[in-house]
CSV table of C-alpha atoms in Angstrom, one decimal:
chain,number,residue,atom,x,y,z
I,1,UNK,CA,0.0,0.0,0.0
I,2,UNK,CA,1.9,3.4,-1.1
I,3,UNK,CA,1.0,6.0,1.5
I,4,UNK,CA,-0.1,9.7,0.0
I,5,UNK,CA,1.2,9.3,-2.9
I,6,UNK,CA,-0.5,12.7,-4.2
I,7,UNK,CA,1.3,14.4,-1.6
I,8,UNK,CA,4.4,12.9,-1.8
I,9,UNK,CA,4.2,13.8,-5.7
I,10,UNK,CA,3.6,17.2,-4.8
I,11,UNK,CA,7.0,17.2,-2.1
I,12,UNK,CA,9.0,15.6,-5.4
I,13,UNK,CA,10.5,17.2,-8.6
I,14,UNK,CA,11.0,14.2,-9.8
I,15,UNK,CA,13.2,10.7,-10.6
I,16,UNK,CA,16.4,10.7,-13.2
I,17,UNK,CA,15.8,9.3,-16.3
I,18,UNK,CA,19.1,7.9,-16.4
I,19,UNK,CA,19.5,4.4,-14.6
I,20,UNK,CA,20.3,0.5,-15.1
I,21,UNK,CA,17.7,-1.7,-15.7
I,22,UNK,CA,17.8,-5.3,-14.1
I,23,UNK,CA,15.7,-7.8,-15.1
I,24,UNK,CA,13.5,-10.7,-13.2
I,25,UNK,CA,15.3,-13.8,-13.4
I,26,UNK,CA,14.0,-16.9,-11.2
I,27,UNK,CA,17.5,-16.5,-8.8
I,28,UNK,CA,17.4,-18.0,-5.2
I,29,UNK,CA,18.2,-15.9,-2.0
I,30,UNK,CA,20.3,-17.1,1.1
I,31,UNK,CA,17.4,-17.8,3.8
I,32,UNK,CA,14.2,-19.2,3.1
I,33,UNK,CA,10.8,-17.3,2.8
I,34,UNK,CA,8.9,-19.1,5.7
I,35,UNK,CA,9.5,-16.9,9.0
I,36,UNK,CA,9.8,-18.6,12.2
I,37,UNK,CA,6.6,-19.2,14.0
I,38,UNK,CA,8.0,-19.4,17.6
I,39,UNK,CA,9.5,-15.6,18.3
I,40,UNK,CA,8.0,-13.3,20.4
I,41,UNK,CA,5.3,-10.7,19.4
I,42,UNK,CA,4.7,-6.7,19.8
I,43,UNK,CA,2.0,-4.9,20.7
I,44,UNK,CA,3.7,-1.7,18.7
I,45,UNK,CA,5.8,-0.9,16.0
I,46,UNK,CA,9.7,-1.9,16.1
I,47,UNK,CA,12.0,0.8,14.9
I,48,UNK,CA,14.8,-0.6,15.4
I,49,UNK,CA,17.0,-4.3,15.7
I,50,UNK,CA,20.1,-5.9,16.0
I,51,UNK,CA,21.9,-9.6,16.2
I,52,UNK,CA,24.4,-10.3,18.7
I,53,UNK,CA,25.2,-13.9,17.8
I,54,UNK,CA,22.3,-16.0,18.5
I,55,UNK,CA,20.4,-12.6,20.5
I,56,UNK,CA,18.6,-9.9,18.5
I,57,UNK,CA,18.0,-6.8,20.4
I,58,UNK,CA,14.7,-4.9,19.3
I,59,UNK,CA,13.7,-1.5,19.6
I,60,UNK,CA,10.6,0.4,19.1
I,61,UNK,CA,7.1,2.1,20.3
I,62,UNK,CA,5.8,-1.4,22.2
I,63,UNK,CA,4.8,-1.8,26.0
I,64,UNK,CA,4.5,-5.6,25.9
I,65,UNK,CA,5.8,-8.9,24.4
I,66,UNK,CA,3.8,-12.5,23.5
I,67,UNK,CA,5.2,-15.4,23.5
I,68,UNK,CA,2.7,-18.8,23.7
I,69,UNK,CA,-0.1,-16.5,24.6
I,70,UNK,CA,2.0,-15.4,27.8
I,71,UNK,CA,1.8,-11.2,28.1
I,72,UNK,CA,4.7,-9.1,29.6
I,73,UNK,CA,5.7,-6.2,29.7
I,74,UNK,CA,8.6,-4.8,27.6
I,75,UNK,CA,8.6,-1.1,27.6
I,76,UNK,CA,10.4,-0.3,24.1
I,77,UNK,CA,13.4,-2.8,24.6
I,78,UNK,CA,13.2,-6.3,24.3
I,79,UNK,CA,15.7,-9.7,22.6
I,80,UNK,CA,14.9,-13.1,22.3
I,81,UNK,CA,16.8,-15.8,21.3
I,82,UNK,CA,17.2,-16.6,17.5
I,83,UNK,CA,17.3,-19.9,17.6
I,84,UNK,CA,15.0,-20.7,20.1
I,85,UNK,CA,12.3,-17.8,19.6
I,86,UNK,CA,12.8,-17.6,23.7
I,87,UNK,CA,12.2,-14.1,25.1
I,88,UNK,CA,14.6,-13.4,27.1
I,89,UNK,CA,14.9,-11.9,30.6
I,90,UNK,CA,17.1,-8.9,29.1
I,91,UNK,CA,14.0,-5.9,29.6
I,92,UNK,CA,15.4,-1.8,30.1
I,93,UNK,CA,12.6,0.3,29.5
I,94,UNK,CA,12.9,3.8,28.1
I,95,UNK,CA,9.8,5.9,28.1
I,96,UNK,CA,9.4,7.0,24.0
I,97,UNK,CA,10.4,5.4,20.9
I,98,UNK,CA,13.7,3.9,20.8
I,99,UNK,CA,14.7,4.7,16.8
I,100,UNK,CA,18.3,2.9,16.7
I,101,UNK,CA,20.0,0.2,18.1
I,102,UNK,CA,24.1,-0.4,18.1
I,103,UNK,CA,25.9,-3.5,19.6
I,104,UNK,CA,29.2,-3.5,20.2
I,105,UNK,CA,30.9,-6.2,22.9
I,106,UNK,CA,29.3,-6.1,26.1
I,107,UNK,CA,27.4,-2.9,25.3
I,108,UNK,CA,24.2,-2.7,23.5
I,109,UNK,CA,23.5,1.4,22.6
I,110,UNK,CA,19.9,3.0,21.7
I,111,UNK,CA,18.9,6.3,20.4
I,112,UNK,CA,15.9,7.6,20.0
I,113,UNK,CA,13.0,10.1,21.6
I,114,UNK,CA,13.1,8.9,24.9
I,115,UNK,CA,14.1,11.2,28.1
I,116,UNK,CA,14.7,8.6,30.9
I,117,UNK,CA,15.6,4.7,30.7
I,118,UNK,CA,15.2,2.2,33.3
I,119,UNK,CA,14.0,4.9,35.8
I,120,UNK,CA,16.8,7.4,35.5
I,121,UNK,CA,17.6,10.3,33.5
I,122,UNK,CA,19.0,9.6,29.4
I,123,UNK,CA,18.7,12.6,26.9
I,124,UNK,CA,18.4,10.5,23.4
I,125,UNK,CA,21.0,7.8,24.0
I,126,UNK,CA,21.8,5.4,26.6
I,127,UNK,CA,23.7,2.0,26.7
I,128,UNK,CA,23.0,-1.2,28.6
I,129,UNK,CA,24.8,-4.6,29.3
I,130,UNK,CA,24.6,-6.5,27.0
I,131,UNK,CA,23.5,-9.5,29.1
I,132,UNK,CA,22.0,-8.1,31.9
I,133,UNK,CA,20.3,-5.1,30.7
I,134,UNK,CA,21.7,-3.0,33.3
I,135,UNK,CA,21.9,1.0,32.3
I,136,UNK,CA,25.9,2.2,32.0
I,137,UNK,CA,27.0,5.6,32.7
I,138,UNK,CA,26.7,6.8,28.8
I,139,UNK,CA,24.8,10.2,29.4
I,140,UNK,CA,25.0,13.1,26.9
I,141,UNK,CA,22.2,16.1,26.4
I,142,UNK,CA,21.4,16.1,22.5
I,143,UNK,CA,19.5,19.2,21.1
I,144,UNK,CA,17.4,17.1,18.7
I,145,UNK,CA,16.4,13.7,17.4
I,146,UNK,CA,18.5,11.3,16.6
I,147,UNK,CA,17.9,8.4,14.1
I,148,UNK,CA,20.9,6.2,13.2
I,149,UNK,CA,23.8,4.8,15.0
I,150,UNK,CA,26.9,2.5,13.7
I,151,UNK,CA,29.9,1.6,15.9
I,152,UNK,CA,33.6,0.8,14.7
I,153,UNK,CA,37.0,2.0,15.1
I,154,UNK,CA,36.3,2.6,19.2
I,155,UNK,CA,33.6,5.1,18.0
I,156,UNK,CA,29.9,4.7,18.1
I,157,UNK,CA,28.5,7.0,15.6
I,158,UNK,CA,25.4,9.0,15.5
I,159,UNK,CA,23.1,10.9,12.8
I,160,UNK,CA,19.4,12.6,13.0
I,161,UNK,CA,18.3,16.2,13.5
I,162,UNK,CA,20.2,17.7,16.2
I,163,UNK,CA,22.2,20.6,16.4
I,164,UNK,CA,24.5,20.4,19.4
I,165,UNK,CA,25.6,17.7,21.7
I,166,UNK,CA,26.4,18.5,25.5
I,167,UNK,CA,26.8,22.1,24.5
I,168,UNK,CA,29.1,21.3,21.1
I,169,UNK,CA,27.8,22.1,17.9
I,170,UNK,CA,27.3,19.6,15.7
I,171,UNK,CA,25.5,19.5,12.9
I,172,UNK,CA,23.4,16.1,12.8
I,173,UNK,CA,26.3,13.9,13.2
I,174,UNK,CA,28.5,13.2,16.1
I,175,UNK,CA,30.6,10.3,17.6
I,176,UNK,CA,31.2,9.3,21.1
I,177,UNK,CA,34.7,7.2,22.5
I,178,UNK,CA,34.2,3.6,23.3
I,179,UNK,CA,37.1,3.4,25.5
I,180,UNK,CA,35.0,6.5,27.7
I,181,UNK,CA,31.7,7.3,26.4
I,182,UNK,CA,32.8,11.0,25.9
I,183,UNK,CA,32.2,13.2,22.6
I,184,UNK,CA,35.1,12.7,20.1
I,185,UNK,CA,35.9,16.5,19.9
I,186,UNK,CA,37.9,15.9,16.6
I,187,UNK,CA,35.2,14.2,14.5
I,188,UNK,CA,32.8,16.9,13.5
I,189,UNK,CA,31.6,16.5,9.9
I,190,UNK,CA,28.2,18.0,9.2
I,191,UNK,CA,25.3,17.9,6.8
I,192,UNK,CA,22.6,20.9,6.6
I,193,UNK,CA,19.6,18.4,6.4
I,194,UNK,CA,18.7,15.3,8.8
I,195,UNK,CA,20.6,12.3,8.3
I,196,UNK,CA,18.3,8.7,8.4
I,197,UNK,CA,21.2,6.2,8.3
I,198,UNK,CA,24.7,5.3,8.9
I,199,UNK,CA,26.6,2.1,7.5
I,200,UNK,CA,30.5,1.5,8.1
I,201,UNK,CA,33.0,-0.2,5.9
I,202,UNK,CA,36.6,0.1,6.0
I,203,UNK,CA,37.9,3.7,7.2
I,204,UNK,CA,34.5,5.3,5.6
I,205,UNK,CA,30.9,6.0,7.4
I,206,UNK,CA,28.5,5.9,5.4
I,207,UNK,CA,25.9,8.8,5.4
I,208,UNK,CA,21.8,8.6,3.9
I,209,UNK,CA,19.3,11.5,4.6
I,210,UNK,CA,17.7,14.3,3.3
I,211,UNK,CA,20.6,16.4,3.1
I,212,UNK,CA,22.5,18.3,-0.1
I,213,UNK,CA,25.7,18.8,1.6
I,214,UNK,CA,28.2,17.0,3.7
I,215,UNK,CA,30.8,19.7,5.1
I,216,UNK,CA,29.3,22.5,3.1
I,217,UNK,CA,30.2,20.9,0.3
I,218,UNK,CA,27.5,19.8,-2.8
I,219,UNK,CA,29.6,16.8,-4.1
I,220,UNK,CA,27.7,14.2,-2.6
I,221,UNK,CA,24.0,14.4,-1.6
I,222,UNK,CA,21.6,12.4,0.1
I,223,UNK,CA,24.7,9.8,0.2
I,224,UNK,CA,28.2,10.5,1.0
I,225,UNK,CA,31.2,9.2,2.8
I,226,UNK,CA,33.4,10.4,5.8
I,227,UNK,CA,36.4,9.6,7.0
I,228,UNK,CA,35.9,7.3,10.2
I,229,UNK,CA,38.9,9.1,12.3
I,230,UNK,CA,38.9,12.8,11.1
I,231,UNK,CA,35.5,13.1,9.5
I,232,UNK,CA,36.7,14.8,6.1
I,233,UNK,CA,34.6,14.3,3.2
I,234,UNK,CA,36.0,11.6,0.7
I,235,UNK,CA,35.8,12.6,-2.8
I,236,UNK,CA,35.9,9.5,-4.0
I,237,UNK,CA,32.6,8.6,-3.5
I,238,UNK,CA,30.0,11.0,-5.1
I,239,UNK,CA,26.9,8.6,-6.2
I,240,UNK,CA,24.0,11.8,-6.4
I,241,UNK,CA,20.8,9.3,-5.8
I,242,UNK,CA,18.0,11.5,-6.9
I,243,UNK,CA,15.6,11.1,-3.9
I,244,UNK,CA,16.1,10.7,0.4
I,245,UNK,CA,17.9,8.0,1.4
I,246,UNK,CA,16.2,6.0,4.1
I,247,UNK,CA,18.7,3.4,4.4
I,248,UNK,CA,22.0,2.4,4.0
I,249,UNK,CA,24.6,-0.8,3.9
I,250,UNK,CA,27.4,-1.7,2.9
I,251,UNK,CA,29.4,-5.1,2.0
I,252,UNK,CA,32.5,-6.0,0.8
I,253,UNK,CA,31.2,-5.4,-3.0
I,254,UNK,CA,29.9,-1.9,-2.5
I,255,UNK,CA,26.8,0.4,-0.3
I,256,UNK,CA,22.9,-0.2,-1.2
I,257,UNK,CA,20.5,2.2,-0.3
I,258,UNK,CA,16.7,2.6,0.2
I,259,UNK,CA,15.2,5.6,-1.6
I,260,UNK,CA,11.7,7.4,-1.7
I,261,UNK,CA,10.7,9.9,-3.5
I,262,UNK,CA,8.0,9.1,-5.9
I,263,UNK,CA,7.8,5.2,-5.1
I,264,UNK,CA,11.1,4.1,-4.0
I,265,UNK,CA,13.9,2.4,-5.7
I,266,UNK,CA,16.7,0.4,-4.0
I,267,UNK,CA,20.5,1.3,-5.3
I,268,UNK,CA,23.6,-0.2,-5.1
I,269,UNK,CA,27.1,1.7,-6.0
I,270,UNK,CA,30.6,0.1,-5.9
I,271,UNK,CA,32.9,1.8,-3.6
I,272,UNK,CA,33.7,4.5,-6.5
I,273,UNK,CA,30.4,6.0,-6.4
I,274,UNK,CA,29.6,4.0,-9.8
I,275,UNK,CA,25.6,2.9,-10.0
I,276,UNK,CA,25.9,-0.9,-10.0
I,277,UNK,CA,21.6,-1.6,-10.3
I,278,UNK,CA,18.9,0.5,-9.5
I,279,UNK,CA,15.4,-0.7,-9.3
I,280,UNK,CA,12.2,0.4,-8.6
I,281,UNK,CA,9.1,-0.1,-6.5
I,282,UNK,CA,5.8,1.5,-5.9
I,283,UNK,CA,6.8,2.8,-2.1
I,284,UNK,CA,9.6,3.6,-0.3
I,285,UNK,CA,12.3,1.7,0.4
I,286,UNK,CA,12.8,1.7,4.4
I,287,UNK,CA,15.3,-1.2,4.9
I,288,UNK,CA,18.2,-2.2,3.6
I,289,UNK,CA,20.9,-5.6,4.6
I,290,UNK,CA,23.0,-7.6,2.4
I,291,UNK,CA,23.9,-11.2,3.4
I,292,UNK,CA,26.4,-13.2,0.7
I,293,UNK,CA,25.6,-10.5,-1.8
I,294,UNK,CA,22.0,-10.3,-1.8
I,295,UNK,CA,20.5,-7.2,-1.2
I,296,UNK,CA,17.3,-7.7,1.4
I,297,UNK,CA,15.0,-5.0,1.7
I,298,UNK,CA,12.2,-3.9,3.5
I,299,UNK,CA,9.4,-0.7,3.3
I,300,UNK,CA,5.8,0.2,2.7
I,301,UNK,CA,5.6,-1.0,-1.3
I,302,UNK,CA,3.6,-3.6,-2.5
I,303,UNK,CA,5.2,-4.0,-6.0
I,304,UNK,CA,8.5,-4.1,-7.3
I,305,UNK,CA,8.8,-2.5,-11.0
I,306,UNK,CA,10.0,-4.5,-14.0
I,307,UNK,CA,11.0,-1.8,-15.3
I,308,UNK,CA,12.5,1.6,-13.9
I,309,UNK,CA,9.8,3.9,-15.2
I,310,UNK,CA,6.8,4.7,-12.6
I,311,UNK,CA,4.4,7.6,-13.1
I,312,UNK,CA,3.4,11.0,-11.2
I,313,UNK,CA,1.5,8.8,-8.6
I,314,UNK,CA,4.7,6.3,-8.1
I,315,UNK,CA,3.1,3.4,-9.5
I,316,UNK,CA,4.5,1.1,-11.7
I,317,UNK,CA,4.2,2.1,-15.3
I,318,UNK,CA,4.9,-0.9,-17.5
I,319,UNK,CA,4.3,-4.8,-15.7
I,320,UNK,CA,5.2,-5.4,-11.8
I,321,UNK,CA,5.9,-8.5,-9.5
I,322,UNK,CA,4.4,-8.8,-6.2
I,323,UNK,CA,6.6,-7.9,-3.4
I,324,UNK,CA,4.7,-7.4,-0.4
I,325,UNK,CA,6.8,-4.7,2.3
I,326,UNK,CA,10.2,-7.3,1.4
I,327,UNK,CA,12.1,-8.1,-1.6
I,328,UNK,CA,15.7,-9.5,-2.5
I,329,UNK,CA,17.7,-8.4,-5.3
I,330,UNK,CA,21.1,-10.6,-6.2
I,331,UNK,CA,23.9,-9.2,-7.3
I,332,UNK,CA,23.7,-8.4,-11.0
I,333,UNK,CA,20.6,-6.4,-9.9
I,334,UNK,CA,17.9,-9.4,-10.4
I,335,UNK,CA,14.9,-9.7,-8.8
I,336,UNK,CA,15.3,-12.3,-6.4
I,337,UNK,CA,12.4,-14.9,-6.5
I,338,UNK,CA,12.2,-14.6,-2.0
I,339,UNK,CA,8.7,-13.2,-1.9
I,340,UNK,CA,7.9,-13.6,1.8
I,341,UNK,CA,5.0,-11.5,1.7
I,342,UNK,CA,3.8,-9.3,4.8
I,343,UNK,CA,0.8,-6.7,5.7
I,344,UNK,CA,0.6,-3.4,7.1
I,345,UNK,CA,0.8,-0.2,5.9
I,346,UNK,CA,4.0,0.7,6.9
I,347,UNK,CA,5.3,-2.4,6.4
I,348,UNK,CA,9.0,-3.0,7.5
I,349,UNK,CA,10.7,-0.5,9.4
I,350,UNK,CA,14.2,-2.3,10.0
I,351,UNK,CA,16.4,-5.2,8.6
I,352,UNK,CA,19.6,-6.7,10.0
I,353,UNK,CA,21.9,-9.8,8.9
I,354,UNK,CA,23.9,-11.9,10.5
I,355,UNK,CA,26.4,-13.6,8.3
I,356,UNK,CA,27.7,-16.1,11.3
I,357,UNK,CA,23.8,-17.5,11.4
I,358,UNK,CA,22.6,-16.8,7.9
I,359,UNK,CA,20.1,-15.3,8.7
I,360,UNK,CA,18.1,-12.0,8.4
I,361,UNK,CA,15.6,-10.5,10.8
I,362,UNK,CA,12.6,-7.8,9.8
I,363,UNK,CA,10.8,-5.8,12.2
I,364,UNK,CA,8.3,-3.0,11.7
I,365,UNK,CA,4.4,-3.0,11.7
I,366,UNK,CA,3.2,-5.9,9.9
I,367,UNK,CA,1.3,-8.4,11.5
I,368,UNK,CA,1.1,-11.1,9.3
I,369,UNK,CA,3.8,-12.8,6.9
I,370,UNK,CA,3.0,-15.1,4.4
I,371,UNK,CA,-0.6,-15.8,5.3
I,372,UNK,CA,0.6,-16.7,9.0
I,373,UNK,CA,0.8,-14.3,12.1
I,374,UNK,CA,4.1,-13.1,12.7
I,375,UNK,CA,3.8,-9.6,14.6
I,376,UNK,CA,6.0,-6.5,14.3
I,377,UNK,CA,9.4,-8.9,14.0
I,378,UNK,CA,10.3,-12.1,12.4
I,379,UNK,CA,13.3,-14.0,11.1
I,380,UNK,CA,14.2,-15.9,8.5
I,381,UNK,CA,17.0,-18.4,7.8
């Protein structure tokens, strides 16, 4: 189901003409399309998720969890166990939405609208043991909203729509010191429009948003790349999608992305900035993971285009195949045939891989996946 699509044509100039076109071909994806049946369910939408070998953390605008028609409470944090479906004891609470999860070690990080966490004061971000749940000492005061996070190199990275952190400008990006949990005063790169997601590969973060400029500069918009240590912009990646970038990864073959504008297309560029596939759906593209170089992702479209043209409304203009909030796409740019299918009308919010397991786990606001009830998260392998 696209979601105002008049308006959205009326917030869009418009889509380049300019782009590959992949074809359907009957290839096979890594994990299966049949979701577990045994995992925990939500009573609200998941935001946010993230493996830890065999745990995956979830984040999000819930109060409760289901499992075997037992109710408790999880007040916007919650994991289970991916190989079991067993929610586990692990259960925080922070009191709004939690919009980004990080793991790292021991540590499991969140950001999002929230103002206090497990009883105690936490402006925007907060970390917990990884095992326990127990809140850490990471406490900064953030002049907006954030809405990604990444973590290498001893840094955990943020984006959003902030301004300042703990009194520092900075200009919706900002990194904090593992070693401490203090702001890294040296890495201040800055874009003049919110940014939705962060990836990291190599000495490069990865940056998706709204924004036309990274460090004042108009090389690289809505997706660019910056140093991981100093922050500078690196002209060597300039790919110019033509539409917000929802979401970002990156692999060892190149960065995909998750676009909107009118529909939504999911891109992929080699490390050079070059367009390696582009196709097109009939809503945007949320969600991105890749998992032995198969792009997965997730969003609110029903359809994924056969072709890349789509009209004024972002509907497909020539013939479509069903692809119900998730989709696969191999790595020539193929439509994958993994069709698992799910409802809702945002569909899938968030999508994370774990190569050790091979699996993939969505979460978002569906509530049922492939005919079966599966609510607000599943897992496939």
């Amino acid at each position: 189901m696209r979601i105002s699509q008049r308006l959205r044509l009326a917030l869009t100039a418009g889509v380049a003409a300019a782009v590959s076109v992949p074809s359907w071909s009957p290839a096979h994806a890594a994990v299966g399309t049949a979701a577990r049946g045994d995992l925990p369910s939500f009573n609200g939408s998941v935001h946010a998720v993230a493996f830890r070998g065999g745990t995956v953390y979830v984040g999000g605008d819930f109060t409760a969890a289901t499992r075997h028609g037992r109710q408790v409470g999880r007040s916007r944090l919650a994991a289970f166990d991916v190989r079991t479906g067993e929610l586990l004891d692990w259960a925080p609470t922070a009191d709004r939405t939690v919009r980004a999860l990080a793991v790292t070690g021991d540590s499991v990080y969140a950001a999002g609208d929230f103002g206090r966490v497990s009883g105690a004061a936490r402006d925007a971000v907060a970390r917990f043991d990884a095992d326990s749940g127990e809140l850490g000492d990471f406490a900064h005061r953030v002049n907006g909203v954030p809405r990604a996070l990444a973590v290498a190199h001893g840094r955990l990275y943020l984006g959003g729509d902030f301004t300042a952190v703990d009194d520092a400008t900075r200009r919706r990006l900002a990194a904090f010191r593992l070693s401490d949990g203090g702001l890294d005063r040296g890495w201040t790169p800055a874009a003049d429009a919110p940014v939705h997601a962060l990836a990291v590969a190599g000495r490069r973060v990865y940056l998706g948003g709204s924004f036309l400029r990274t460090n004042d500069s108009p090389a690289a918009p809505r997706l660019s790349a910056v140093d991981a240590a100093t922050g500078r912009l690196d002209p060597g990646f300039r790919p110019r999608p033509t539409a917000v970038v929802f979401a970002v990864a990156a692999d060892y073959t190149g960065v995909y992305a998750g676009l909107g504008g009118l529909g939504g297309r999911a891109e992929s560029w080699t490390a050079d900035g070059r367009l390696r596939w582009s196709r097109a759906f009939d809503g945007d593209v949320q969600a991105v993971t890749a998992l032995d170089g198969t792009a997965y992702i997730g969003g609110h479209f029903d359809r994924a285009c056969t072709r890349p043209n789509v009209d004024r409304f972002g509907d497909c203009v020539d013939s479509a195949r069903s692809r119900i909030k998730l989709a696969a796409i191999d790595s020539d740019g193929d439509l994958d045939d993994w069709a698992p299918q799910a409802n809702g009308v945002q569909g899938v919010r968030a999508i994370a891989a774990s190569p050790a397991l091979g699996a993939i786990v969505a979460g978002g606001d569906f509530t049922r996946i492939g005919g079966a009830t599966h609510r607000r998260v599943a897992t496939f392998d």
